Short mmCIF file of C-alpha atoms in Angstrom, two decimals:
data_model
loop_
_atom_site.label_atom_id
_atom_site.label_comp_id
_atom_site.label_asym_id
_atom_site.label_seq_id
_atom_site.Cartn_x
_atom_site.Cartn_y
_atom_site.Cartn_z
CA UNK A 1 -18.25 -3.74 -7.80
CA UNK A 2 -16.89 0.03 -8.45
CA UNK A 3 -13.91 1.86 -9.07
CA UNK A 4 -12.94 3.80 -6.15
CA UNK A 5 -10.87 6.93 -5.62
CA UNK A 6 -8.17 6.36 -3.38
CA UNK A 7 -7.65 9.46 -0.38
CA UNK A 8 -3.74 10.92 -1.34
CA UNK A 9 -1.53 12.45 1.90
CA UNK A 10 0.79 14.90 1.46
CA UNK A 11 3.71 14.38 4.08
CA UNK A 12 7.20 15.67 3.38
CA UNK A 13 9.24 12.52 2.92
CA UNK A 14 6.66 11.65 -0.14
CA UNK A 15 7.65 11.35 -3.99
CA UNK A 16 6.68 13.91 -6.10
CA UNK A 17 6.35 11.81 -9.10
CA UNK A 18 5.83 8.33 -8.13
CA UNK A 19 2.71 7.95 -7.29
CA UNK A 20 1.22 10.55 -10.11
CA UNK A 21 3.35 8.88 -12.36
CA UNK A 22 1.86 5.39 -11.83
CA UNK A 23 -1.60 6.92 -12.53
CA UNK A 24 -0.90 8.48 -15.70
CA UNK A 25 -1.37 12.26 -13.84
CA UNK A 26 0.18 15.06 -14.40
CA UNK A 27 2.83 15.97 -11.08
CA UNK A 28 1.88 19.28 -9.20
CA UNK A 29 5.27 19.26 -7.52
CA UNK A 30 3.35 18.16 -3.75
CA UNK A 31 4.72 14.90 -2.63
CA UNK A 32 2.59 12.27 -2.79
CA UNK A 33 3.47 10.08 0.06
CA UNK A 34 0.73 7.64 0.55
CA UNK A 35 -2.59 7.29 -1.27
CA UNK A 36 -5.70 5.27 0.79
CA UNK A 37 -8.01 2.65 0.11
CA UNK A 38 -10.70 1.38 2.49
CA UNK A 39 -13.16 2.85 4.99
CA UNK A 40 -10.31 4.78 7.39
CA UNK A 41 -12.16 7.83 8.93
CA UNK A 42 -9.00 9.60 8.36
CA UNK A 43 -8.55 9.00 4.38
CA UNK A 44 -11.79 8.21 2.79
CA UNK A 45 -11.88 6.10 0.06
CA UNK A 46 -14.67 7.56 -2.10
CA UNK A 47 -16.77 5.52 -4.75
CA UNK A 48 -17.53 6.77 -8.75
CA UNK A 49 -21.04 8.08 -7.28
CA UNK A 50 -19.39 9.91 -4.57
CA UNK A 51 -20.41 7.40 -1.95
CA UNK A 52 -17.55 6.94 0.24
CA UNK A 53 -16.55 3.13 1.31
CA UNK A 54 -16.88 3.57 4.77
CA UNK A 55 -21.14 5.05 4.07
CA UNK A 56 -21.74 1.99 1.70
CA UNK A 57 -20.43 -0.44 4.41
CA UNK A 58 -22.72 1.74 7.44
CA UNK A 59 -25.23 0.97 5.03
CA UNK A 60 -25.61 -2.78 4.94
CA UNK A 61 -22.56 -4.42 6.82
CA UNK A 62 -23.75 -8.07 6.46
CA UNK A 63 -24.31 -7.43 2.70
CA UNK A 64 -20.79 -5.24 2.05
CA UNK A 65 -18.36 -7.08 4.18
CA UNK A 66 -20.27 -10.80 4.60
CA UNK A 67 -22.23 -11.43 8.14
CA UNK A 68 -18.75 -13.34 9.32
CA UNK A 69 -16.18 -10.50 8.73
CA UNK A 70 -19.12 -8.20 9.39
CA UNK A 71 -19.35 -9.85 13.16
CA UNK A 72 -15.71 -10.36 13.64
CA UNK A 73 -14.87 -7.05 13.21
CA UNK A 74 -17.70 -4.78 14.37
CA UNK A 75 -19.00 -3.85 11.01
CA UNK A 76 -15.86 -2.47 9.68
CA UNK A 77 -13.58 -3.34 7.01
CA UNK A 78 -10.12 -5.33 8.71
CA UNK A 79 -7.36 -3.37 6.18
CA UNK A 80 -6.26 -0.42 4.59
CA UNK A 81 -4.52 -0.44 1.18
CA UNK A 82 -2.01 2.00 0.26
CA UNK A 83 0.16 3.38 -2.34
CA UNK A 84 3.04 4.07 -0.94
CA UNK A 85 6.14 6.46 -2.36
CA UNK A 86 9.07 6.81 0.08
CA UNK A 87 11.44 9.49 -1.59
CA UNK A 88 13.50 10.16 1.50
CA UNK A 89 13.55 8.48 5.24
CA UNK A 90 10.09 8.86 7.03
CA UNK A 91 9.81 8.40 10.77
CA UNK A 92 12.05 5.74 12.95
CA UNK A 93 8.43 4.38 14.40
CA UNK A 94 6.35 0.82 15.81
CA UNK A 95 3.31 0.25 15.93
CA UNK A 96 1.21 -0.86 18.83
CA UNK A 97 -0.98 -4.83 19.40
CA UNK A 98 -4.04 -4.40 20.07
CA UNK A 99 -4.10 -3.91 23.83
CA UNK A 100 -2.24 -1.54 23.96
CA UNK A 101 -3.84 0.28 21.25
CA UNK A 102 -7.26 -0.51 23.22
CA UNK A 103 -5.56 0.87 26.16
CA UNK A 104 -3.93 4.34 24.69
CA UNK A 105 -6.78 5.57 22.53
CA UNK A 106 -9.18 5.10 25.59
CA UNK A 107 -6.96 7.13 27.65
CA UNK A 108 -6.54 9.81 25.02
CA UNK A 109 -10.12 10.30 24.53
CA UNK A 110 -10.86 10.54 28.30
CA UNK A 111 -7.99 13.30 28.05
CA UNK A 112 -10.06 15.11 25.47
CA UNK A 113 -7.06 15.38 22.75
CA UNK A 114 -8.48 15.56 19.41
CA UNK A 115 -7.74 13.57 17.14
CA UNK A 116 -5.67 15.97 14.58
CA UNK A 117 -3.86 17.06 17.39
CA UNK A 118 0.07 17.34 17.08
CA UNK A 119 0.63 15.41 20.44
CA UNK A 120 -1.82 12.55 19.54
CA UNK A 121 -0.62 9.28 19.34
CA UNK A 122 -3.63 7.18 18.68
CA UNK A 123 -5.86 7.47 16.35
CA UNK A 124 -8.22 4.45 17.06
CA UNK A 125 -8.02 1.44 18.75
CA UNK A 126 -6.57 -0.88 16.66
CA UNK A 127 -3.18 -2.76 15.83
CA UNK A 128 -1.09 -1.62 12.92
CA UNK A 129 0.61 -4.92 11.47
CA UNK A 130 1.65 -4.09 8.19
CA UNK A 131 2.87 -5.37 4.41
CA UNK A 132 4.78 -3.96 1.81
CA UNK A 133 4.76 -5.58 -1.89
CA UNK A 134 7.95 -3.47 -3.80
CA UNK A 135 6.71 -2.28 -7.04
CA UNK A 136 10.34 -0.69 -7.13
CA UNK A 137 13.39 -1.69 -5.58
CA UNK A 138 13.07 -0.08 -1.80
CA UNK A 139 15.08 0.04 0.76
CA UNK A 140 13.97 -0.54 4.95
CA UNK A 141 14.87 -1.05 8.35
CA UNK A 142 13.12 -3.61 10.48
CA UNK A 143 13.86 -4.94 13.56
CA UNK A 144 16.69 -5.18 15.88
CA UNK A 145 19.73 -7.18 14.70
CA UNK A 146 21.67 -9.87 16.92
CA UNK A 147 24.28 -8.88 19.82
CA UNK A 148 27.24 -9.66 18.14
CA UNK A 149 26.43 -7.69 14.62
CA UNK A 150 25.41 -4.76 17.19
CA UNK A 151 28.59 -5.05 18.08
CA UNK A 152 30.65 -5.73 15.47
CA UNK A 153 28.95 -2.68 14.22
CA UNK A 154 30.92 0.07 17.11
CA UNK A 155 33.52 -1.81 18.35
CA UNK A 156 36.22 0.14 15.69
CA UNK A 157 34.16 3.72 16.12
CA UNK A 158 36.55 5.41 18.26
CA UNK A 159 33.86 7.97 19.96
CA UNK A 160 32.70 7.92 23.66
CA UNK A 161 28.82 7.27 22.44
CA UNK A 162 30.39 3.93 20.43
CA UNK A 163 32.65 2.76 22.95
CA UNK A 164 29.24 3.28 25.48
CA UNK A 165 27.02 1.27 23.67
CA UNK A 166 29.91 -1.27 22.45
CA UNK A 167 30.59 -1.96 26.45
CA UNK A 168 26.73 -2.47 27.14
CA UNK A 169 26.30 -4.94 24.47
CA UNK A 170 29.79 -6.83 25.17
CA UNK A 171 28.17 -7.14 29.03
CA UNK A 172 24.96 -8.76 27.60
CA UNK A 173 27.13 -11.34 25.41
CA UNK A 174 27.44 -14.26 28.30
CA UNK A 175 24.14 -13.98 29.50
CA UNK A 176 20.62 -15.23 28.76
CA UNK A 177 18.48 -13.62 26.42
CA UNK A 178 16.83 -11.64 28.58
CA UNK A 179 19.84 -9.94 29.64
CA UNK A 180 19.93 -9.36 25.39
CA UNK A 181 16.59 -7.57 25.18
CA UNK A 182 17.67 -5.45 28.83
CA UNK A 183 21.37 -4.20 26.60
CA UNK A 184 19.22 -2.94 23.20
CA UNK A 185 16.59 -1.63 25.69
CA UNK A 186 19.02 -0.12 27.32
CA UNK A 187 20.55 1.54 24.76
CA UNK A 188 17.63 2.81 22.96
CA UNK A 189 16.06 4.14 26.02
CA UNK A 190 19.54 6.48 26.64
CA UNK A 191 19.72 7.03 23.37
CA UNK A 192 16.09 8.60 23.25
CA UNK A 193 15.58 9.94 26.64
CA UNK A 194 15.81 13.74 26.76
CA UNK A 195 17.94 13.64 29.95
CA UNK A 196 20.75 11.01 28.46
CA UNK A 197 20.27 11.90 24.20
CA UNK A 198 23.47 12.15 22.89
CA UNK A 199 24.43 16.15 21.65
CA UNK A 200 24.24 17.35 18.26
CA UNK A 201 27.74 17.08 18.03
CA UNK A 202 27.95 13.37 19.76
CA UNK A 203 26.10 12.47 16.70
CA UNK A 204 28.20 13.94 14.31
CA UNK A 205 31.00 12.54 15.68
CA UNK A 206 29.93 9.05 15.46
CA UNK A 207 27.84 9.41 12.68
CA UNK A 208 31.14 10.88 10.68
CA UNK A 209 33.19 7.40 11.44
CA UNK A 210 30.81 5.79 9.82
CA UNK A 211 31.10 7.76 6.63
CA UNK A 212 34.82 7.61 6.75
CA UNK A 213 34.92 3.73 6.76
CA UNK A 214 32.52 3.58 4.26
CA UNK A 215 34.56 5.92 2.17
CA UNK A 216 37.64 3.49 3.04
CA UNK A 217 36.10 0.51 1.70
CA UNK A 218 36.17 -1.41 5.24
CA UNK A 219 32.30 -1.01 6.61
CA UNK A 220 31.31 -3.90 8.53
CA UNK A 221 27.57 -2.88 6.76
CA UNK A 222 27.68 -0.72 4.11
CA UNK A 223 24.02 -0.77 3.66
CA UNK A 224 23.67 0.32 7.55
CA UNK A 225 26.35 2.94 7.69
CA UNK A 226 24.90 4.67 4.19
CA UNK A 227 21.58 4.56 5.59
CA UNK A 228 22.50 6.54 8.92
CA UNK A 229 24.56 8.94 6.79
CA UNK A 230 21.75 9.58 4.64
CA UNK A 231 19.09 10.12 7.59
CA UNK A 232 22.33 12.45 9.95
CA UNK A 233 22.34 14.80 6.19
CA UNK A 234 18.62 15.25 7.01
CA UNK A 235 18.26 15.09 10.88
CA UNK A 236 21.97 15.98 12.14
CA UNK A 237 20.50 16.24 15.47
CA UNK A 238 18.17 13.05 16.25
CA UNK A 239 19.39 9.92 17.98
CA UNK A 240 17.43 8.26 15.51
CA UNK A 241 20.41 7.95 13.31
CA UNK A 242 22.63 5.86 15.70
CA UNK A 243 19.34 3.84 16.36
CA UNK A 244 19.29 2.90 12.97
CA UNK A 245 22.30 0.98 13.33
CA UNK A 246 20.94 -1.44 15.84
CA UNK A 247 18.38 -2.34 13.07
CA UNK A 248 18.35 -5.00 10.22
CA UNK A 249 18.65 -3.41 6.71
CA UNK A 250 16.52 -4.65 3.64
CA UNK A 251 16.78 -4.49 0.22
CA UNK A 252 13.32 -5.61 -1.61
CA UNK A 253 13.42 -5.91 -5.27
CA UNK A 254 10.08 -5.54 -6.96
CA UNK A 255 7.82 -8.59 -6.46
CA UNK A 256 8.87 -9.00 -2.94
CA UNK A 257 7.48 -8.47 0.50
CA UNK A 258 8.04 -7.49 3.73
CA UNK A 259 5.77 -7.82 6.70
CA UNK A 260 6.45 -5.81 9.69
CA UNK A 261 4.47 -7.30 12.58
CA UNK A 262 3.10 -5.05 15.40
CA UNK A 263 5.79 -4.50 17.60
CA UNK A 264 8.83 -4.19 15.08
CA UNK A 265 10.59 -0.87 15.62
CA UNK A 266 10.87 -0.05 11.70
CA UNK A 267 11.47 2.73 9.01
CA UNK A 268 10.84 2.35 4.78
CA UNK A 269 13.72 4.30 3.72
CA UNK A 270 13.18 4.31 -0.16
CA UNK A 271 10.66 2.92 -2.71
CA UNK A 272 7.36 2.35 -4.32
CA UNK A 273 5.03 -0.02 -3.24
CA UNK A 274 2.18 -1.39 -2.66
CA UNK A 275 1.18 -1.23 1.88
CA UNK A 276 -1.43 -3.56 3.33
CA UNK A 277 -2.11 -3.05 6.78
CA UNK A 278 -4.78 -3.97 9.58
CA UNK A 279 -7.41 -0.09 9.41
CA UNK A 280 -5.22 1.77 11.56
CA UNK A 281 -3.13 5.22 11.53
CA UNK A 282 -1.35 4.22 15.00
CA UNK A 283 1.82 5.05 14.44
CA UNK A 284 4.31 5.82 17.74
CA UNK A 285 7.21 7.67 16.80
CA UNK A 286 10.59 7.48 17.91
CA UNK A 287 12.42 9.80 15.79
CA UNK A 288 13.61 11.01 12.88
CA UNK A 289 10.57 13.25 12.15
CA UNK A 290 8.81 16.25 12.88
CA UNK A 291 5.54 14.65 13.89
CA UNK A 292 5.17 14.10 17.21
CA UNK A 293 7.37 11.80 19.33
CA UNK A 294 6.51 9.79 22.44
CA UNK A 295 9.63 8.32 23.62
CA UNK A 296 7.59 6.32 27.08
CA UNK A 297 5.06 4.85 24.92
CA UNK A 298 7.80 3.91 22.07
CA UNK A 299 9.45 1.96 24.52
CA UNK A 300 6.39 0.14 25.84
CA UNK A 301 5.83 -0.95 22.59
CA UNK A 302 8.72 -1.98 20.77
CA UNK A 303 9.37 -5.31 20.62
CA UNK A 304 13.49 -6.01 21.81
CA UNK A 305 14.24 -9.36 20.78
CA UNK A 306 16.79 -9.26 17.71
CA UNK A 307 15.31 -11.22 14.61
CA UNK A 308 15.75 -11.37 11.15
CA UNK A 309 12.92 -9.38 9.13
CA UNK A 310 10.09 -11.05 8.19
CA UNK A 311 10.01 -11.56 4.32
CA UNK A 312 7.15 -13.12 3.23
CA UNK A 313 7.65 -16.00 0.26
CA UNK A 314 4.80 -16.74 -1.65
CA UNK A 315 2.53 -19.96 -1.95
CA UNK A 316 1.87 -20.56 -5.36
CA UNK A 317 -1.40 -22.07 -5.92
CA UNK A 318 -2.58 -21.92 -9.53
CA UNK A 319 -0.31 -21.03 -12.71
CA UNK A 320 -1.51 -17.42 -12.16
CA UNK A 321 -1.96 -16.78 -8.55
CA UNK A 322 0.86 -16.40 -5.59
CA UNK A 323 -0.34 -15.79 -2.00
CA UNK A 324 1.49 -14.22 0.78
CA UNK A 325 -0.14 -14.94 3.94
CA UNK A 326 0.56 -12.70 6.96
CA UNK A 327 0.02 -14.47 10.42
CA UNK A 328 -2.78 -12.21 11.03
CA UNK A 329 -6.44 -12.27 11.20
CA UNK A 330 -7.34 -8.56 9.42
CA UNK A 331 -5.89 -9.30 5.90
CA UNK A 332 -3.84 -11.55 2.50
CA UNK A 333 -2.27 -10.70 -0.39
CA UNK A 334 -2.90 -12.30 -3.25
CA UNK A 335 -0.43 -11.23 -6.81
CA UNK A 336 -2.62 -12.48 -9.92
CA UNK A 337 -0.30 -13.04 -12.87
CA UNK A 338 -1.79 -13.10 -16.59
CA UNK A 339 -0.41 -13.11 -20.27
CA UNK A 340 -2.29 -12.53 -23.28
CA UNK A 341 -6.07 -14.09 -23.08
CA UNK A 342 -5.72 -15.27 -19.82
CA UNK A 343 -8.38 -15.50 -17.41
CA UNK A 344 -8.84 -17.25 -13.85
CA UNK A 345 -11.38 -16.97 -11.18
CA UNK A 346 -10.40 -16.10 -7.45
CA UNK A 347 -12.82 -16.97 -4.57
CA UNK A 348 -14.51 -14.32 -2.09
CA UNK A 349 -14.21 -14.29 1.25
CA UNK A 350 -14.91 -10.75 2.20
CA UNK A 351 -15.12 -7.38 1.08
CA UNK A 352 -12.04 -7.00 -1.67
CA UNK A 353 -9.57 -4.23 -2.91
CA UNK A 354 -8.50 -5.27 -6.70
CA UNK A 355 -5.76 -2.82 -7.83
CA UNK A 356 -4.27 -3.16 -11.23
CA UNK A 357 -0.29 -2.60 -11.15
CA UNK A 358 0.32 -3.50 -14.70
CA UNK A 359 -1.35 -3.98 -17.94
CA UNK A 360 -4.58 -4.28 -18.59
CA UNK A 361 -7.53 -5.94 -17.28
CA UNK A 362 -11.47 -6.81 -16.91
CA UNK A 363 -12.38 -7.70 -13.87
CA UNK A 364 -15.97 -9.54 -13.85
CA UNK A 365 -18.59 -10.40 -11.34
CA UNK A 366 -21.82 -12.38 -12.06
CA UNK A 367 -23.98 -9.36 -12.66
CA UNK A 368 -21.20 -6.88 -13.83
CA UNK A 369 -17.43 -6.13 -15.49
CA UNK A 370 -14.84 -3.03 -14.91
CA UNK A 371 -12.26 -2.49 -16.92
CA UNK A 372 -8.79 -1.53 -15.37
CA UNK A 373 -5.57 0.36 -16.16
CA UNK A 374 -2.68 0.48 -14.38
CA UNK A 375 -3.16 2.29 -10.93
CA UNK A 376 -7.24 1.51 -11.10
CA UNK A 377 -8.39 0.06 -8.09
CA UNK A 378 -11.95 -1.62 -7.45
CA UNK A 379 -14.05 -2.33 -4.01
CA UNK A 380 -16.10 -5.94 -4.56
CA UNK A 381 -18.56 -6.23 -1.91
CA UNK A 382 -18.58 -9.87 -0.76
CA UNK A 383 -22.21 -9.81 -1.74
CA UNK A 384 -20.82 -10.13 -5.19
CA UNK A 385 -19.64 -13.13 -5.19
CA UNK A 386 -16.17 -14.80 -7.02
CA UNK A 387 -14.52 -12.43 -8.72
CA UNK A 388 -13.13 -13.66 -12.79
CA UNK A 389 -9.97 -11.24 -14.26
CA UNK A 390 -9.52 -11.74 -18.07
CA UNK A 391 -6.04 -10.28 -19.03
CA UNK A 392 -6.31 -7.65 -22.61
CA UNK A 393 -4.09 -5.32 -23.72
CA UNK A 394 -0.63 -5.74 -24.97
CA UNK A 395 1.93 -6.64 -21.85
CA UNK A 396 1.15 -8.84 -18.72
CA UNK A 397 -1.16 -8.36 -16.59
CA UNK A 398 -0.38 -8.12 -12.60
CA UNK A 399 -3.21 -7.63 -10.28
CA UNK A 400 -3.12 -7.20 -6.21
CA UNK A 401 -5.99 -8.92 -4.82
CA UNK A 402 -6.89 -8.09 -0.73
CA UNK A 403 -9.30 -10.03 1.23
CA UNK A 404 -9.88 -10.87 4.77
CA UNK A 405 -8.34 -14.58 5.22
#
């Protein structure tokens, strides 16, 4: 068991003062978008002796992750962990299943484009589905919403890009749902492709009806029009921003969670939390950023049925312990709960990421004990056993617990 330093990235739509914040640190004014735990090649998790995550588990697979995970997954740990502090939009994006991931990195290797390139895409050759526990309240998009809330959403914007997409939607209305997924492909595929993008002021336009109903009072979704204002004030040009209207809107407030499966085109718009996520960086833009953007393989990999997004409810299981289980192989969630003198045991299954989010705590094994503050996370090899966490200090205690199911 050890406390482990998590690997911070610096992108631009990061908080200054979140994540610092949470760990007692002083802010140096860069914003601290994400910060990584686990053995990612690209953000390496490094150990109190210096010995990075992804060296200890080289070392002795079997032993680190347990000879089951250790097989299943080619000697490498299944998730990633992150910190994550949206202060403005980041990237419209999806992320890819496995096959296709499997089928992209191979492709880019054989190409020869290295991996910090600006036009790669993947960055191994994995899926990407993901979790988000709000520590904060935080705002998202994910996934496409129904026809008829599509079109409720343009049929009073009086612009020739609303009345467009309104008439495509209306023609998929009577028809089976395949002719659904063919109108919001449709649409999103003019909507992105260079030759068919709407113009700069085509956005504007549309973009300023939306703002001028919401100012009136009579939004159809105020959530959805104040969300594509906020991203046209910071990308007036990108399609992006009339994309976002096709997509569901979520508000989490702390404690809840939101899984985004592969597939699910998706964007966190504002928050703190706490990401879990099968050990990829694949992410496939489709706007909305400066990163790189790959419109073909976007649309190969988003997903275009509308559903609701996926909010996970937990399974309570002890007086202490709620579990949200993902439907996927790589990683759960467990939220540990403890007032003053409180104690409970949780069982191992694989190699674990224990990261304190309030209070204070000790977090035992048989042969040895950590103590953790708020922000403190700790890598238990599954070598080690059950883990025990004994609540101290003077406010609860709430731990996130991450193991391989």
């Amino acid at each position: 068991m050890k406390k482990v330093k998590g690997a911070p990235q610096f992108y631009e739509w990061g908080s200054s003062t979140a994540i610092p914040s949470f760990l007692s640190q002083i802010p140096d004014g860069r914003p601290v978008a994400e910060l990584w735990f686990g053995a990612h090649p690209l953000g390496k998790t490094l150990c109190e002796d210096g010995v990075s995550v992804e060296e200890l588990i080289r070392r002795d697979p079997g032993k680190i992750l347990g000879p089951d995970i250790a097989s299943t997954f080619s000697h490498s740990l299944p998730y990633l962990m992150k910190y994550i502090a949206v202060d403005t939009p980041l990237s419209l994006q999806v992320h890819p299943v496995r096959s296709q991931a499997e089928v992209g990195y191979r492709q880019e290797e054989q190409e020869g484009i290295r991996l910090d390139s600006f036009e790669r895409t993947y960055k191994d050759p994995n899926h990407k589905p993901e979790l988000i526990y709000a520590l904060t309240q935080c705002e998202a998009l994910s996934g496409f919403r129904a026809r008829r809330r599509i079109i409720s959403l343009f049929e009073d914007i009086d612009t020739d890009v609303a009345r467009w997409i309104h008439g495509v939607m209306q023609k998929s209305l009577p028809h089976s749902r395949l002719h659904e997924i063919s109108g919001v492909k449709k649409v999103t595929q003019v909507l992105l492709d260079p030759q068919t993008r709407p113009t700069a002021r085509e956005i504007g336009e549309l973009i300023g009806c939306c703002r001028k109903r919401l100012h009136r009072g009579c939004s159809p979704s105020p959530r959805a029009d104040s969300i594509a204002c906020q991203m046209f004030d910071i990308y007036p040009d990108d399609p992006g921003v009339i994309i976002s209207l096709l997509l569901n809107p979520v508000t989490l407030q702390p404690g809840e969670v939101l899984f985004n499966p592969a597939g699910t085109l998706h964007c966190y718009v504002k928050g703190f939390g706490v990401e879990v996520m099968a050990a990829s960086d694949n992410v496939v833009r489709v706007g909305l950023t400066r990163k790189y953007v790959d419109v073909h393989e976007a649309l190969e990999c988003i997903d275009f049925h509308a559903a609701p997004p996926v909010r996970l409810a937990p399974e309570i299981v002890s007086p202490h312990i709620n579990m949200f289980y993902a439907p996927v192989d790589d990683f759960e969630l467990c939220l540990c709960h403890l007032l003053e003198d409180q104690r409970t045991q949780l069982p191992v299954h694989g190699a674990r990421m224990v990261a304190c989010l309030q209070g204070q705590a000790v977090a035992y094994t048989q042969e040895e004990s950590v103590e953790m503050v708020r922000g403190d996370v700790v890598f238990v090899p599954a070598c080690d056993g059950p883990l025990t966490l004994e609540h101290c200090g003077d406010e609860p205690t709430h731990i996130a617990h991450i193991d391989v199911p």
